[in-house]
Amino acid sequence: MILDTEKLYAARLHATRVRPYLAAALFALHPVESTRVPTMAVDRHWRCYVSPAFVAATPVAELAGVWVHEVSHLLRDHHGRGDRYAARRGLTGPGERLRMNIAADFEINDDAYGDGLARPAGAVHPRMLNLPTGELMEDYLGQFRLGPYTQGMAWLDCGSGADGGDRPWDLGPDGAHGLTEQERDAVRFRVAQGISGQPGNLPQGWKRWAEQAFHPPQPWRDLLGAAVRAAASSAGTGEDYTYGRPARRSAALPGVVLPALRRRPPRVSVIIDTSGSVSDAELGSALLEVTAIGRAVGGRRDQVSVLSCDAAAGVAYPLCRAEGIPLIGGGGTDLREGFARVLATRPRPDVIVVLTDGQTPWPSAPPGRPTVVGLFPRPKAYVNEDSEYVPEGPPKWARVVTIG
Amino acid sequence: MPKTLDVAADLLRLLADTATEPRPDSQLEALTLAVAADLPVLLWGEPGIGKTAALNQLADSLGLPLTTVIASVHEPTDFSGLPVIGADPAVHGVPMAPPDWAVRLARAGRGLLFLDELSTAPPAVQAALLRLVLERRVGALRLPPGVRIVAAANPRASAADGWELSAPLANRFVHLQWTHDHDVVIRGLGGTWPRPALPRLDPTGLPEAIAYARRAVCGLLSARPALIHQLPKTETRRGGPWPSPRTWEMALRLIAFGTAAGTSREVLSMLVRGVVGDGPGLELLASLDRMELPDPEALLAAPASAMLPERGDLRQAVLDAVVAAVRQRPQRARWDAAWTLLVRALETGPPDLVVVPATTLAALRQEDWPVPAEIERLAGAVTVSRVAAGAGGSR
């Protein structure tokens, strides 16, 4: 059978008309005729293997949907993510690759079609397995396994570009018309830029992709740790020259008194002020993270102290007892009181860390110490709309890290 | 009966006897180029993946003696100099004496200074290192220009040790992510280590390389002035590469060196993203890609012999540029030339790319211009367009 290139290209043209923001990526795909591939499949070098029989049997409108689907695998880097997932979990075998292919298809298909683009027959959808929509491949992978429900999906094969497993029809990195890694990044970057620069109602999934493709969100642990470390090592904290002891080098310079550089381990005070809306596990892990960093920076366990307001006492007390962290005690239900009590302790803390859900008044003046706020975002449902009390956000002098 | 240790020595000698094979290594190529460009390099990599081995290899191939200084076990005074009192301090002042490794480096006049474990050095030591990295001064001693500086740092894992690199220090380095390639490790353990071919600078094309680099960087920054200086908002990103006038100058130098050495885009990408960060780096590379596309005016001047890029997206960008050029200066000769180009594109590649430029070009026609003969040969594109429109109608 001869490949009907006219139909194939007409479908691509239709795809670029209804999804103009994907045009650069669609045009960058190089179609390769192959009788071994069941439908259409991509490899990681941006070649698109096409079965002539599939093209003949599929209407142009649906073929356009398949074009968009295949290019989405490449834009979303499903092969790289599949490889990383497999390496992290130690997964091998074609069954796992099929599972990745299905999960990747779920990620694409839940918002790819409609709005002028026809849904190809046999396209899988997360609702077929009663899974929620709008999640990522990695999330779906943890939620299903191959079984009777996935039987109908077993013929799926979007190629090595979708799951990272090599296919017999792949031309490999040395074959003609492949894109190098840098060229692939450049195409993806151009598409991402086009999407983020374009106002209007693009699908949420693509907007999120464009934001995160080249700036993946960082885990809050890293951000909180970096903020606390930066506060603990900022100028004036913990480290200074002192004449209290002779310098180590003094022996080399008889007759001269040199100041020694002394590091006084920074004291970290943690104020916990949350209502019941923050789960104990979240609060506990944030507290443990802060105290671990505080100790690593300070060196001794009694350099970290915790003050909790009453609502959080249930988590803070046992944790502090188990970890040997001194508890300053209950600080009332107002963050201003908490600040006052922490600043009244002697010696004064060098760094103040506040773990809060933001439903609190803040001190009007900066406390004179570097302050890091770990903010638990409060679910919208808890906001009491008819009350006149509107909590203000954390003040500008604090470094805010959103947790969770 | 031979002694055990003698046999052990034989065994060790046999184990060390490994072969090498040529194999391209883009990270070593990037490192070599950055060192050749006299920019301080910072290697980020997990412990034990062969950063030091790579440094040894680099020092060998450049013919430089290697000096390793572990930053985290030194005091600030080891980098800023130790005060030494002479006979009359009020007259002669108190000189800041450099440590012995600096004196040896300065005496040799050339060398590779390797500052290991930079990220675990306390902030005060990092501050002292700033001067060494930027001004090449250790106390009163100035390191000669033949000394190149490479530093290494372990990426801070989830554990809570180590310090963020301060933003000013991070901004002075070319950041290179150092990873291991499992194929290389497996073949190496099997007895064959790779022998990368290091980039060589071509002495004939130096002015062109500089002109190219200047055009690339200035072209991008005049279109996107917001990219010139962007201090990242989070502490973790401040310890990495970010765009500033200083790093743009470094990027310019690296592009000039990369062009003079004829390196691949892969290596250039690592280097550029390592100085100005991922986003601005990718934008710079994208503008390099655009610079390499054929000039629309040149294509219009000689449409019959035009060479269009093979890749679909690039070809489409070129055709769009050609149509835009005709729109800017609509003349009949240029309009006809553009049709010839479109026909060429149709004959040598997929037809769907031609549809949008052809429609736009047709709309540019002025009344007294006759329809060119070539339009007949665009029938393929018209069919494709009609079929596609049919698909849209049947939704």
XYZ file of C-alpha atoms in Angstrom, chain B:
395
model
C 57.748 -18.108 46.699
C 57.263 -14.435 45.671
C 56.244 -11.994 48.353
C 52.533 -11.100 48.501
C 53.115 -7.396 48.065
C 55.225 -7.948 44.962
C 52.444 -9.974 43.398
C 49.984 -7.296 44.466
C 52.124 -4.688 42.726
C 52.026 -6.780 39.542
C 48.270 -7.135 39.815
C 47.824 -3.414 40.345
C 50.018 -2.655 37.347
C 48.004 -4.989 35.149
C 44.753 -3.439 36.381
C 45.984 0.036 35.561
C 46.926 -1.038 32.041
C 43.822 0.032 30.117
C 43.258 0.973 26.509
C 41.615 4.131 25.202
C 39.312 4.786 22.292
C 38.303 8.049 20.647
C 34.864 9.175 21.712
C 33.303 12.624 21.672
C 32.633 14.033 25.127
C 30.655 17.239 25.036
C 31.058 18.137 28.715
C 34.840 17.862 28.540
C 34.759 19.865 25.321
C 32.710 22.560 27.043
C 35.112 22.572 29.990
C 38.116 22.886 27.695
C 36.583 25.762 25.779
C 35.644 27.650 28.935
C 39.138 27.155 30.364
C 40.680 28.251 27.064
C 38.447 31.340 27.128
C 39.989 32.173 30.521
C 36.674 32.096 32.360
C 36.426 30.516 35.803
C 34.472 27.266 35.615
C 32.349 25.656 38.335
C 31.604 21.956 37.950
C 28.473 20.744 39.692
C 28.466 17.021 40.223
C 27.888 14.263 42.738
C 30.978 13.045 44.574
C 32.829 10.220 42.875
C 31.821 10.711 39.253
C 35.240 11.635 37.992
C 35.475 15.410 38.182
C 39.059 15.202 39.371
C 39.898 12.640 36.703
C 38.497 14.978 34.063
C 40.598 17.807 35.482
C 43.730 15.663 35.273
C 42.927 14.836 31.676
C 42.337 18.498 30.872
C 45.576 19.576 32.563
C 47.482 16.941 30.579
C 46.004 17.962 27.268
C 46.575 21.670 27.851
C 50.028 21.032 29.247
C 49.304 22.857 32.508
C 50.399 21.729 35.983
C 47.413 21.042 38.246
C 47.161 22.533 41.758
C 44.284 21.341 43.909
C 43.060 23.422 46.874
C 40.188 22.160 48.967
C 38.252 25.319 49.770
C 36.227 23.958 52.666
C 39.239 23.189 54.906
C 40.811 26.625 54.515
C 40.354 29.851 56.407
C 39.496 33.161 54.776
C 43.067 34.362 55.422
C 44.431 31.536 53.261
C 42.885 33.293 50.283
C 43.148 36.898 51.370
C 46.729 36.609 52.674
C 48.387 36.409 56.091
C 49.609 39.610 57.698
C 53.384 39.516 58.208
C 55.076 42.206 60.225
C 58.371 43.566 59.040
C 60.969 45.610 60.894
C 58.939 48.822 60.984
C 55.245 48.351 60.183
C 54.547 52.079 60.312
C 57.014 52.645 57.464
C 56.747 49.524 55.341
C 53.161 48.617 56.075
C 52.022 45.078 56.792
C 52.152 42.912 53.701
C 49.627 40.129 53.249
C 51.646 37.038 52.502
C 50.247 34.471 50.080
C 50.269 30.742 50.899
C 52.834 28.468 49.296
C 50.596 27.024 46.539
C 49.928 30.526 45.240
C 53.619 31.378 45.261
C 54.413 28.191 43.339
C 51.681 28.938 40.799
C 52.921 32.491 40.343
C 56.501 31.326 39.914
C 55.510 28.735 37.305
C 53.602 31.441 35.449
C 51.002 28.994 34.271
C 48.861 26.273 35.728
C 45.402 24.999 36.444
C 44.060 25.918 39.898
C 41.377 23.514 41.045
C 39.232 24.718 43.974
C 37.416 21.656 45.222
C 34.319 21.524 47.469
C 33.415 25.143 46.968
C 29.801 24.818 48.086
C 30.739 23.399 51.502
C 33.060 26.332 52.240
C 31.611 28.681 54.871
C 30.356 32.080 53.707
C 33.435 33.954 54.965
C 35.714 31.715 52.911
C 33.458 32.167 49.895
C 33.722 35.917 50.309
C 37.511 35.662 50.351
C 37.437 33.449 47.276
C 35.513 36.117 45.406
C 38.654 38.173 45.078
C 40.727 35.200 43.979
C 38.232 34.233 41.300
C 37.553 37.720 40.037
C 40.858 39.536 40.399
C 43.172 36.527 40.660
C 44.704 38.012 43.774
C 45.910 35.967 46.720
C 47.025 38.442 49.369
C 49.548 40.777 47.808
C 50.282 38.316 45.004
C 48.650 38.506 41.629
C 48.362 35.212 39.793
C 49.749 35.485 36.248
C 47.326 35.378 33.304
C 48.486 31.875 32.404
C 46.726 30.468 35.470
C 43.243 29.102 34.845
C 40.716 28.512 37.605
C 38.304 25.603 37.837
C 36.147 24.939 40.896
C 33.954 22.006 41.817
C 30.912 21.818 44.042
C 28.573 19.062 45.135
C 24.957 19.843 44.396
C 23.137 20.218 47.673
C 21.004 17.132 47.947
C 17.971 17.103 50.198
C 20.317 16.899 53.182
C 20.799 20.071 55.123
C 24.549 20.532 54.905
C 26.472 22.934 52.743
C 25.794 26.554 51.914
C 24.118 28.223 49.034
C 26.671 29.828 46.784
C 26.380 33.570 47.237
C 24.857 35.334 44.256
C 27.932 37.488 43.451
C 30.221 34.459 43.461
C 27.806 32.357 41.405
C 27.574 35.121 38.839
C 31.311 34.947 38.116
C 31.415 31.308 37.084
C 30.559 29.230 34.063
C 28.363 26.557 35.656
C 28.720 23.135 34.104
C 26.631 20.186 35.233
C 28.920 17.177 35.423
C 27.211 13.834 34.943
C 28.470 10.390 34.166
C 27.525 8.482 31.061
C 26.790 4.893 32.025
C 28.068 3.545 28.680
C 31.400 5.251 29.255
C 31.669 3.903 32.788
C 30.806 0.353 31.743
C 33.237 0.348 28.833
C 35.858 1.964 31.022
C 35.517 -0.684 33.705
C 35.748 -3.226 30.917
C 39.198 -1.840 30.134
C 38.626 0.852 27.498
C 38.371 4.459 28.565
C 37.328 7.195 26.163
C 39.858 9.586 24.698
C 37.988 12.719 23.734
C 39.193 14.901 20.899
C 39.580 18.347 22.384
C 38.434 21.381 20.418
C 41.098 23.297 18.518
C 40.802 26.979 17.813
C 41.087 27.832 14.139
C 43.538 30.772 13.867
C 42.197 31.960 10.492
C 38.607 32.814 11.424
C 39.055 34.826 14.604
C 37.600 38.213 13.488
C 34.586 36.468 11.939
C 33.999 34.533 15.143
C 34.024 37.756 17.173
C 31.700 39.507 14.738
C 29.309 36.558 14.832
C 29.243 36.453 18.622
C 28.709 40.215 18.909
C 25.895 40.105 16.370
C 24.192 37.246 18.206
C 24.330 38.724 21.709
C 23.637 42.349 20.733
C 20.819 41.291 18.422
C 19.079 39.367 21.174
C 19.571 41.975 23.890
C 18.398 44.887 21.767
C 15.197 42.952 21.085
C 14.833 41.771 24.692
C 16.399 44.376 27.019
C 14.632 42.784 29.987
C 17.054 39.872 29.734
C 20.114 41.989 30.481
C 19.844 41.749 34.245
C 17.542 39.433 36.180
C 18.411 38.524 39.744
C 16.542 35.289 40.500
C 13.906 35.472 43.168
C 14.745 32.374 45.171
C 17.972 31.637 47.039
C 18.435 28.294 45.301
C 18.475 29.874 41.847
C 20.756 32.714 42.959
C 23.453 30.115 43.551
C 23.295 29.135 39.875
C 23.750 30.885 36.553
C 21.697 34.029 36.002
C 21.809 36.851 33.463
C 23.714 40.048 34.191
C 25.891 42.299 32.039
C 28.886 40.361 33.313
C 27.512 36.967 32.319
C 26.385 38.286 28.919
C 29.963 39.333 28.294
C 31.033 35.827 29.276
C 28.421 34.385 26.906
C 29.764 36.551 24.102
C 33.284 35.336 24.741
C 32.156 31.715 24.861
C 30.267 32.008 21.573
C 33.319 33.552 19.936
C 35.510 30.706 21.227
C 32.942 28.081 20.274
C 32.664 29.511 16.777
C 36.418 29.721 16.353
C 36.719 26.099 17.433
C 33.786 25.022 15.286
C 32.105 23.210 18.173
C 28.697 21.619 18.012
C 25.556 23.399 19.127
C 25.309 20.902 21.997
C 28.523 22.188 23.577
C 27.602 25.805 22.947
C 24.234 25.167 24.567
C 25.882 23.805 27.736
C 28.198 26.793 27.941
C 25.658 29.510 27.239
C 23.059 28.053 29.575
C 25.826 27.697 32.153
C 26.502 31.437 32.243
C 23.165 33.164 31.714
C 20.789 30.439 32.886
C 18.372 28.181 31.055
C 15.712 30.600 29.837
C 17.949 33.401 28.513
C 20.422 30.791 27.234
C 17.756 29.077 25.182
C 16.612 32.426 23.812
C 20.159 33.190 22.748
C 20.456 29.806 21.046
C 17.126 30.348 19.318
C 18.390 33.662 17.977
C 21.561 31.903 16.785
C 19.316 29.458 14.940
C 17.480 32.341 13.335
C 20.769 33.917 12.268
C 21.665 30.756 10.428
C 18.494 30.738 8.361
C 18.972 32.030 4.820
C 18.412 35.750 4.393
C 15.023 36.367 2.708
C 16.478 39.137 0.533
C 19.207 36.817 -0.763
C 16.591 34.188 -1.571
C 14.443 36.708 -3.426
C 17.464 37.880 -5.425
C 18.208 34.380 -6.714
C 15.084 32.253 -6.290
C 16.034 29.635 -8.855
C 19.168 28.522 -7.039
C 17.790 28.964 -3.527
C 18.580 26.352 -0.907
C 15.741 26.001 1.581
C 16.315 24.306 4.965
C 15.271 20.659 5.195
C 13.556 20.840 8.574
C 9.885 21.678 8.281
C 9.659 24.292 11.011
C 12.763 26.137 9.769
C 11.531 25.999 6.187
C 8.223 27.453 7.269
C 10.009 30.234 9.159
C 12.036 31.066 6.022
C 8.972 31.134 3.765
C 7.160 33.366 6.252
C 10.159 35.694 6.287
C 10.188 35.807 2.483
C 6.510 36.737 2.343
C 7.049 39.355 5.051
C 9.932 40.817 3.013
C 7.679 41.069 -0.060
C 4.982 42.714 2.017
C 7.449 45.347 3.227
C 8.555 46.304 -0.267
C 5.909 45.039 -2.712
C 7.317 45.021 -6.237
C 6.307 42.788 -9.061
C 9.740 41.228 -9.550
C 9.949 40.347 -5.857
C 6.420 38.982 -5.858
C 7.212 36.720 -8.824
C 10.446 35.598 -7.198
C 8.519 34.637 -4.071
C 6.198 32.435 -6.155
C 9.218 30.702 -7.655
C 10.475 30.057 -4.119
C 7.142 28.625 -3.032
C 7.117 26.277 -5.999
C 10.632 25.170 -5.129
C 9.517 24.534 -1.558
C 6.580 22.498 -2.795
C 8.752 20.406 -5.099
C 11.343 19.629 -2.430
C 9.227 19.153 0.683
C 5.833 18.659 2.254
C 3.021 20.739 0.716
C 1.238 21.794 3.905
C 4.025 24.247 4.804
C 3.413 26.216 1.636
C -0.298 26.840 2.128
C -0.191 29.718 4.597
C 2.645 31.628 2.846
C 0.915 31.118 -0.527
C -2.394 32.479 0.758
C -0.683 35.510 2.276
C 1.347 36.091 -0.866
C -1.735 35.872 -3.093
C -3.374 38.562 -0.985
C -0.444 40.893 -1.703
C -1.156 40.934 -5.434
C -1.764 44.342 -7.001
C -4.300 44.725 -9.756
C -2.007 45.222 -12.725
C 0.182 42.228 -11.853
C -0.568 39.182 -14.000
C -0.996 35.860 -12.260
C 2.338 34.036 -12.580
C 2.558 30.811 -14.504
C 4.000 29.031 -11.483
C 0.690 29.181 -9.669
C -0.438 26.157 -11.702
C 2.297 24.116 -10.121
C 0.967 24.861 -6.638
C -2.037 22.631 -7.280
C -0.741 20.106 -4.748
C -0.888 22.682 -1.978
C -4.371 23.726 -3.012
C -5.650 20.146 -2.774
C -4.098 19.712 0.654
C -5.658 22.939 1.801
C -9.065 21.928 0.473
C -8.943 18.525 2.156
C -7.909 20.120 5.419
C -10.712 22.644 5.176
C -13.110 19.746 4.581
C -11.927 18.162 7.832
C -12.661 21.382 9.642
C -16.130 21.598 8.170
C -17.136 18.106 9.202
C -16.534 18.634 12.881
